[in-house]
Amino acid sequence: MSKSLVRKIIYYLNVILDITLIFSSYIIIFSLFKYKFTIVNYSAFLKVIPVILISGFAIFYTYDLFNLERKKGIEVFVSLFISLIIVNIVGMASSYFLHAFAFPRSVFAFGFLLQLFTIFVEKVIIQRILKKLNGSEKAIILSKEEEAKKLLNSLLKIDESWIDCRYAATGGNIGPISDLIKDADAILMDSRNMFNYREEITKAVFEGKKIIVIPGIYELLLSKSKITNYDDVITFEIPGWNMSNGMKIVKRFIDILSSISILIITSPLILLSAVAIKLTSEGPVLFVQERVGEKGRVFKLYKFRTMIKDAEKYTGPVIAKADDPRITKVGKILRALRIDELPQLINVLKGDMSLIGPRPERPEFVEKFSKENPFYKYRHLLKPGITGLAQVLGNYDTEFENKLRLDLYYILNYSLMLDLKIIFLTIKTILLGEGVVKKEVKDIEKKLNEIMISYEAASYKD
């Protein structure tokens, strides 16, 4: 049986186990707490459980919880935590709207805790199985030396024990690669190297090797194409970019409604943040800065100040980094939890920004990046956003080329469903902020791994 087939079986097994554990947890809680599971309860259960299971599948799919390869335990835990909260809130809401009041609220509360524990343990076990299945995967990176090292560092951040990576690069010319890829399980490369090695890559694909390509703008366009044929000629048809006026109106309506709601809900947090900034450092509470928006228009962006007063007095415009010494102690917390972005809801109401879109940059950096990459200007086809694909999949210090790929992918593939997914991923990004729940979950993961190792050792002795 091939590894790819085993992975597919594990994927579908993961789906079945997750849905089964969500379902069975409520039955277990009913039994443990001796609720009378009468015909009334049973009827209420049957009304609510389909809604829970369908929403559970949708949320788990959105957070990519069925695919566990190359994922950190902290990421899995936080995704699971958020998903189960949403699922149980949906369950409680549906029990109200469906008048299924015989499904007690306490069942949802205790069911959530049981689901979190059992499903997380299940996923730790599946990850260990996948890790053994993959073994020490050998991957060859075909790229210039500097680019290869950057990609290698990114891969090793995930889990250095999962992949045995080497790079093959000699300046701008890699040379013959047939011998290099012979023993490799995977080949990673920048799309700029594909043309020179298309024959070797084609051969590797038919030999069952995995090919991973870092796309350029052209490849992003090609990903939108559909296969058509003119008589006996196969073609790729790439649609031109177009966002209808109707879609723009819907997006604007959602922006206004959501911004007003978020401002009302977070008003205590906004007040607390303003007081904390004022008491702990000199300078204004709000930081106002020029940014470039839709169609290149410059506007005033509002943020909570997270740096010392006059942070760029001696340096001039500098891009902030994750460990920037200019960031204040309160600023670190505000940035980690993305609270510093809340004043931009005013920009959204004014029409300068949207809730979701490419992050707006300063005019100085737009000029610089546009010279380095002529496609950078296409980021301004849409209104900039408070959050975006580059923010949920990247970091503060992600390189501008990688952010540009993500921003252009968002523009090319825009849909309301993609916006919804980014909102869910933003919640996860906030909870994964530096210092937030990381240590606690790592400790839990470590203990579970120790239990598994002890179990395996005991089984081996027997």
PDB file of C-alpha atoms in Angstrom, residues 202-341:
ATOM      1  CA  THR A 202       8.152  15.906 -15.389  1.00  0.00           C
ATOM      2  CA  LYS A 203      10.075  12.660 -14.934  1.00  0.00           C
ATOM      3  CA  ALA A 204      10.062  13.072 -11.139  1.00  0.00           C
ATOM      4  CA  VAL A 205       6.264  13.572 -11.128  1.00  0.00           C
ATOM      5  CA  PHE A 206       5.692  10.346 -13.055  1.00  0.00           C
ATOM      6  CA  GLU A 207       8.030   8.566 -10.631  1.00  0.00           C
ATOM      7  CA  GLY A 208       5.723   9.541  -7.769  1.00  0.00           C
ATOM      8  CA  LYS A 209       7.866  12.263  -6.194  1.00  0.00           C
ATOM      9  CA  LYS A 210       6.292  15.289  -4.544  1.00  0.00           C
ATOM     10  CA  ILE A 211       6.943  18.636  -6.256  1.00  0.00           C
ATOM     11  CA  ILE A 212       6.538  21.834  -4.202  1.00  0.00           C
ATOM     12  CA  VAL A 213       6.783  25.136  -6.075  1.00  0.00           C
ATOM     13  CA  ILE A 214       6.998  28.677  -4.689  1.00  0.00           C
ATOM     14  CA  PRO A 215       4.749  30.505  -7.160  1.00  0.00           C
ATOM     15  CA  GLY A 216       5.416  33.732  -8.958  1.00  0.00           C
ATOM     16  CA  ILE A 217       2.650  36.052 -10.167  1.00  0.00           C
ATOM     17  CA  TYR A 218       2.262  34.080 -13.390  1.00  0.00           C
ATOM     18  CA  GLU A 219       1.713  30.806 -11.480  1.00  0.00           C
ATOM     19  CA  LEU A 220      -0.880  32.538  -9.262  1.00  0.00           C
ATOM     20  CA  LEU A 221      -2.751  33.540 -12.416  1.00  0.00           C
ATOM     21  CA  LEU A 222      -2.429  30.034 -13.791  1.00  0.00           C
ATOM     22  CA  SER A 223      -3.969  28.596 -10.603  1.00  0.00           C
ATOM     23  CA  LYS A 224      -7.236  30.357 -11.543  1.00  0.00           C
ATOM     24  CA  SER A 225      -7.327  28.825 -14.997  1.00  0.00           C
ATOM     25  CA  LYS A 226      -9.777  26.224 -16.195  1.00  0.00           C
ATOM     26  CA  ILE A 227      -8.961  23.529 -18.747  1.00  0.00           C
ATOM     27  CA  THR A 228     -10.773  23.956 -22.025  1.00  0.00           C
ATOM     28  CA  ASN A 229     -10.166  22.550 -25.481  1.00  0.00           C
ATOM     29  CA  TYR A 230     -10.396  23.860 -29.025  1.00  0.00           C
ATOM     30  CA  ASP A 231     -11.031  20.780 -31.111  1.00  0.00           C
ATOM     31  CA  ASP A 232      -8.134  18.516 -30.082  1.00  0.00           C
ATOM     32  CA  VAL A 233      -5.994  21.229 -28.472  1.00  0.00           C
ATOM     33  CA  ILE A 234      -5.999  21.425 -24.657  1.00  0.00           C
ATOM     34  CA  THR A 235      -5.763  24.995 -23.336  1.00  0.00           C
ATOM     35  CA  PHE A 236      -5.656  26.835 -20.020  1.00  0.00           C
ATOM     36  CA  GLU A 237      -8.175  29.678 -19.949  1.00  0.00           C
ATOM     37  CA  ILE A 238      -7.245  32.396 -17.443  1.00  0.00           C
ATOM     38  CA  PRO A 239     -10.125  34.768 -16.590  1.00  0.00           C
ATOM     39  CA  GLY A 240      -9.356  38.469 -16.238  1.00  0.00           C
ATOM     40  CA  TRP A 241      -9.643  40.064 -12.800  1.00  0.00           C
ATOM     41  CA  ASN A 242     -12.967  41.736 -12.158  1.00  0.00           C
ATOM     42  CA  MET A 243     -14.880  42.597  -8.989  1.00  0.00           C
ATOM     43  CA  SER A 244     -18.468  43.558  -9.771  1.00  0.00           C
ATOM     44  CA  ASN A 245     -20.075  46.713  -8.378  1.00  0.00           C
ATOM     45  CA  GLY A 246     -22.657  44.513  -6.674  1.00  0.00           C
ATOM     46  CA  MET A 247     -19.931  42.619  -4.819  1.00  0.00           C
ATOM     47  CA  LYS A 248     -18.313  45.922  -3.777  1.00  0.00           C
ATOM     48  CA  ILE A 249     -21.639  47.171  -2.370  1.00  0.00           C
ATOM     49  CA  VAL A 250     -22.150  43.933  -0.395  1.00  0.00           C
ATOM     50  CA  LYS A 251     -18.584  44.102   0.962  1.00  0.00           C
ATOM     51  CA  ARG A 252     -19.068  47.765   1.968  1.00  0.00           C
ATOM     52  CA  PHE A 253     -22.371  46.988   3.726  1.00  0.00           C
ATOM     53  CA  ILE A 254     -20.722  44.165   5.694  1.00  0.00           C
ATOM     54  CA  ASP A 255     -17.807  46.479   6.592  1.00  0.00           C
ATOM     55  CA  ILE A 256     -20.081  49.194   8.013  1.00  0.00           C
ATOM     56  CA  LEU A 257     -22.334  46.801   9.950  1.00  0.00           C
ATOM     57  CA  SER A 258     -19.395  44.786  11.337  1.00  0.00           C
ATOM     58  CA  SER A 259     -17.342  47.869  12.303  1.00  0.00           C
ATOM     59  CA  ILE A 260     -20.171  49.429  14.296  1.00  0.00           C
ATOM     60  CA  SER A 261     -20.841  46.103  16.069  1.00  0.00           C
ATOM     61  CA  ILE A 262     -17.148  45.506  16.889  1.00  0.00           C
ATOM     62  CA  LEU A 263     -16.688  49.088  18.167  1.00  0.00           C
ATOM     63  CA  ILE A 264     -19.656  48.657  20.535  1.00  0.00           C
ATOM     64  CA  ILE A 265     -18.526  45.216  21.770  1.00  0.00           C
ATOM     65  CA  THR A 266     -14.861  46.195  22.234  1.00  0.00           C
ATOM     66  CA  SER A 267     -15.471  49.686  23.686  1.00  0.00           C
ATOM     67  CA  PRO A 268     -14.374  48.597  27.235  1.00  0.00           C
ATOM     68  CA  LEU A 269     -11.198  47.059  25.776  1.00  0.00           C
ATOM     69  CA  ILE A 270     -10.521  50.211  23.723  1.00  0.00           C
ATOM     70  CA  LEU A 271     -10.875  52.381  26.844  1.00  0.00           C
ATOM     71  CA  LEU A 272      -8.636  50.082  28.910  1.00  0.00           C
ATOM     72  CA  SER A 273      -5.953  50.065  26.179  1.00  0.00           C
ATOM     73  CA  ALA A 274      -6.005  53.857  25.926  1.00  0.00           C
ATOM     74  CA  VAL A 275      -5.549  54.228  29.689  1.00  0.00           C
ATOM     75  CA  ALA A 276      -2.724  51.642  29.759  1.00  0.00           C
ATOM     76  CA  ILE A 277      -0.829  53.451  26.967  1.00  0.00           C
ATOM     77  CA  LYS A 278      -1.227  56.846  28.646  1.00  0.00           C
ATOM     78  CA  LEU A 279      -0.060  55.601  32.061  1.00  0.00           C
ATOM     79  CA  THR A 280       2.982  53.610  30.888  1.00  0.00           C
ATOM     80  CA  SER A 281       4.684  55.793  28.255  1.00  0.00           C
ATOM     81  CA  GLU A 282       4.976  59.361  27.047  1.00  0.00           C
ATOM     82  CA  GLY A 283       3.178  60.456  23.928  1.00  0.00           C
ATOM     83  CA  PRO A 284      -0.307  60.381  22.394  1.00  0.00           C
ATOM     84  CA  VAL A 285      -2.624  57.382  22.699  1.00  0.00           C
ATOM     85  CA  LEU A 286      -3.353  57.239  18.984  1.00  0.00           C
ATOM     86  CA  PHE A 287      -0.706  56.986  16.290  1.00  0.00           C
ATOM     87  CA  VAL A 288      -1.665  58.669  12.999  1.00  0.00           C
ATOM     88  CA  GLN A 289       0.289  57.842   9.870  1.00  0.00           C
ATOM     89  CA  GLU A 290      -0.065  58.233   6.112  1.00  0.00           C
ATOM     90  CA  ARG A 291      -0.784  55.015   4.215  1.00  0.00           C
ATOM     91  CA  VAL A 292      -1.538  54.164   0.585  1.00  0.00           C
ATOM     92  CA  GLY A 293      -5.016  52.831  -0.131  1.00  0.00           C
ATOM     93  CA  GLU A 294      -7.223  51.830  -3.053  1.00  0.00           C
ATOM     94  CA  LYS A 295      -6.012  53.115  -6.456  1.00  0.00           C
ATOM     95  CA  GLY A 296      -2.947  54.616  -4.775  1.00  0.00           C
ATOM     96  CA  ARG A 297      -4.847  57.210  -2.731  1.00  0.00           C
ATOM     97  CA  VAL A 298      -3.060  58.352   0.458  1.00  0.00           C
ATOM     98  CA  PHE A 299      -5.095  58.474   3.705  1.00  0.00           C
ATOM     99  CA  LYS A 300      -4.530  58.922   7.448  1.00  0.00           C
ATOM    100  CA  LEU A 301      -4.467  55.587   9.306  1.00  0.00           C
ATOM    101  CA  TYR A 302      -5.248  55.329  13.039  1.00  0.00           C
ATOM    102  CA  LYS A 303      -3.609  52.869  15.445  1.00  0.00           C
ATOM    103  CA  PHE A 304      -2.944  52.615  19.132  1.00  0.00           C
ATOM    104  CA  ARG A 305       0.618  53.765  19.735  1.00  0.00           C
ATOM    105  CA  THR A 306       2.772  50.716  20.505  1.00  0.00           C
ATOM    106  CA  MET A 307       6.226  52.317  20.259  1.00  0.00           C
ATOM    107  CA  ILE A 308       8.113  54.922  22.228  1.00  0.00           C
ATOM    108  CA  LYS A 309       7.471  58.579  21.452  1.00  0.00           C
ATOM    109  CA  ASP A 310       9.235  59.799  18.258  1.00  0.00           C
ATOM    110  CA  ALA A 311      10.358  56.236  17.440  1.00  0.00           C
ATOM    111  CA  GLU A 312      11.671  57.252  13.998  1.00  0.00           C
ATOM    112  CA  LYS A 313      13.243  60.555  14.984  1.00  0.00           C
ATOM    113  CA  TYR A 314      16.787  59.360  14.274  1.00  0.00           C
ATOM    114  CA  THR A 315      16.190  56.397  11.952  1.00  0.00           C
ATOM    115  CA  GLY A 316      13.570  57.667   9.515  1.00  0.00           C
ATOM    116  CA  PRO A 317      10.941  55.258   8.101  1.00  0.00           C
ATOM    117  CA  VAL A 318      11.835  51.708   9.192  1.00  0.00           C
ATOM    118  CA  ILE A 319       9.704  48.556   8.966  1.00  0.00           C
ATOM    119  CA  ALA A 320       8.917  47.213  12.452  1.00  0.00           C
ATOM    120  CA  LYS A 321      10.173  43.754  13.418  1.00  0.00           C
ATOM    121  CA  ALA A 322       8.796  41.238  15.932  1.00  0.00           C
ATOM    122  CA  ASP A 323      11.584  41.988  18.459  1.00  0.00           C
ATOM    123  CA  ASP A 324      11.840  45.724  17.715  1.00  0.00           C
ATOM    124  CA  PRO A 325      13.405  47.489  20.762  1.00  0.00           C
ATOM    125  CA  ARG A 326      11.236  50.562  20.112  1.00  0.00           C
ATOM    126  CA  ILE A 327       8.074  48.667  21.059  1.00  0.00           C
ATOM    127  CA  THR A 328       6.825  49.380  24.594  1.00  0.00           C
ATOM    128  CA  LYS A 329       5.810  46.654  27.067  1.00  0.00           C
ATOM    129  CA  VAL A 330       2.122  47.497  26.650  1.00  0.00           C
ATOM    130  CA  GLY A 331       2.715  47.745  22.909  1.00  0.00           C
ATOM    131  CA  LYS A 332       3.968  44.149  22.768  1.00  0.00           C
ATOM    132  CA  ILE A 333       0.711  42.916  24.306  1.00  0.00           C
ATOM    133  CA  LEU A 334      -1.421  45.101  22.044  1.00  0.00           C
ATOM    134  CA  ARG A 335       0.447  43.866  18.960  1.00  0.00           C
ATOM    135  CA  ALA A 336       0.351  40.206  19.982  1.00  0.00           C
ATOM    136  CA  LEU A 337      -3.419  40.374  20.461  1.00  0.00           C
ATOM    137  CA  ARG A 338      -3.914  42.725  17.455  1.00  0.00           C
ATOM    138  CA  ILE A 339      -5.664  45.227  19.756  1.00  0.00           C
ATOM    139  CA  ASP A 340      -3.526  48.041  18.307  1.00  0.00           C
ATOM    140  CA  GLU A 341      -5.520  47.715  15.056  1.00  0.00           C
TER     141      GLU A 341
END
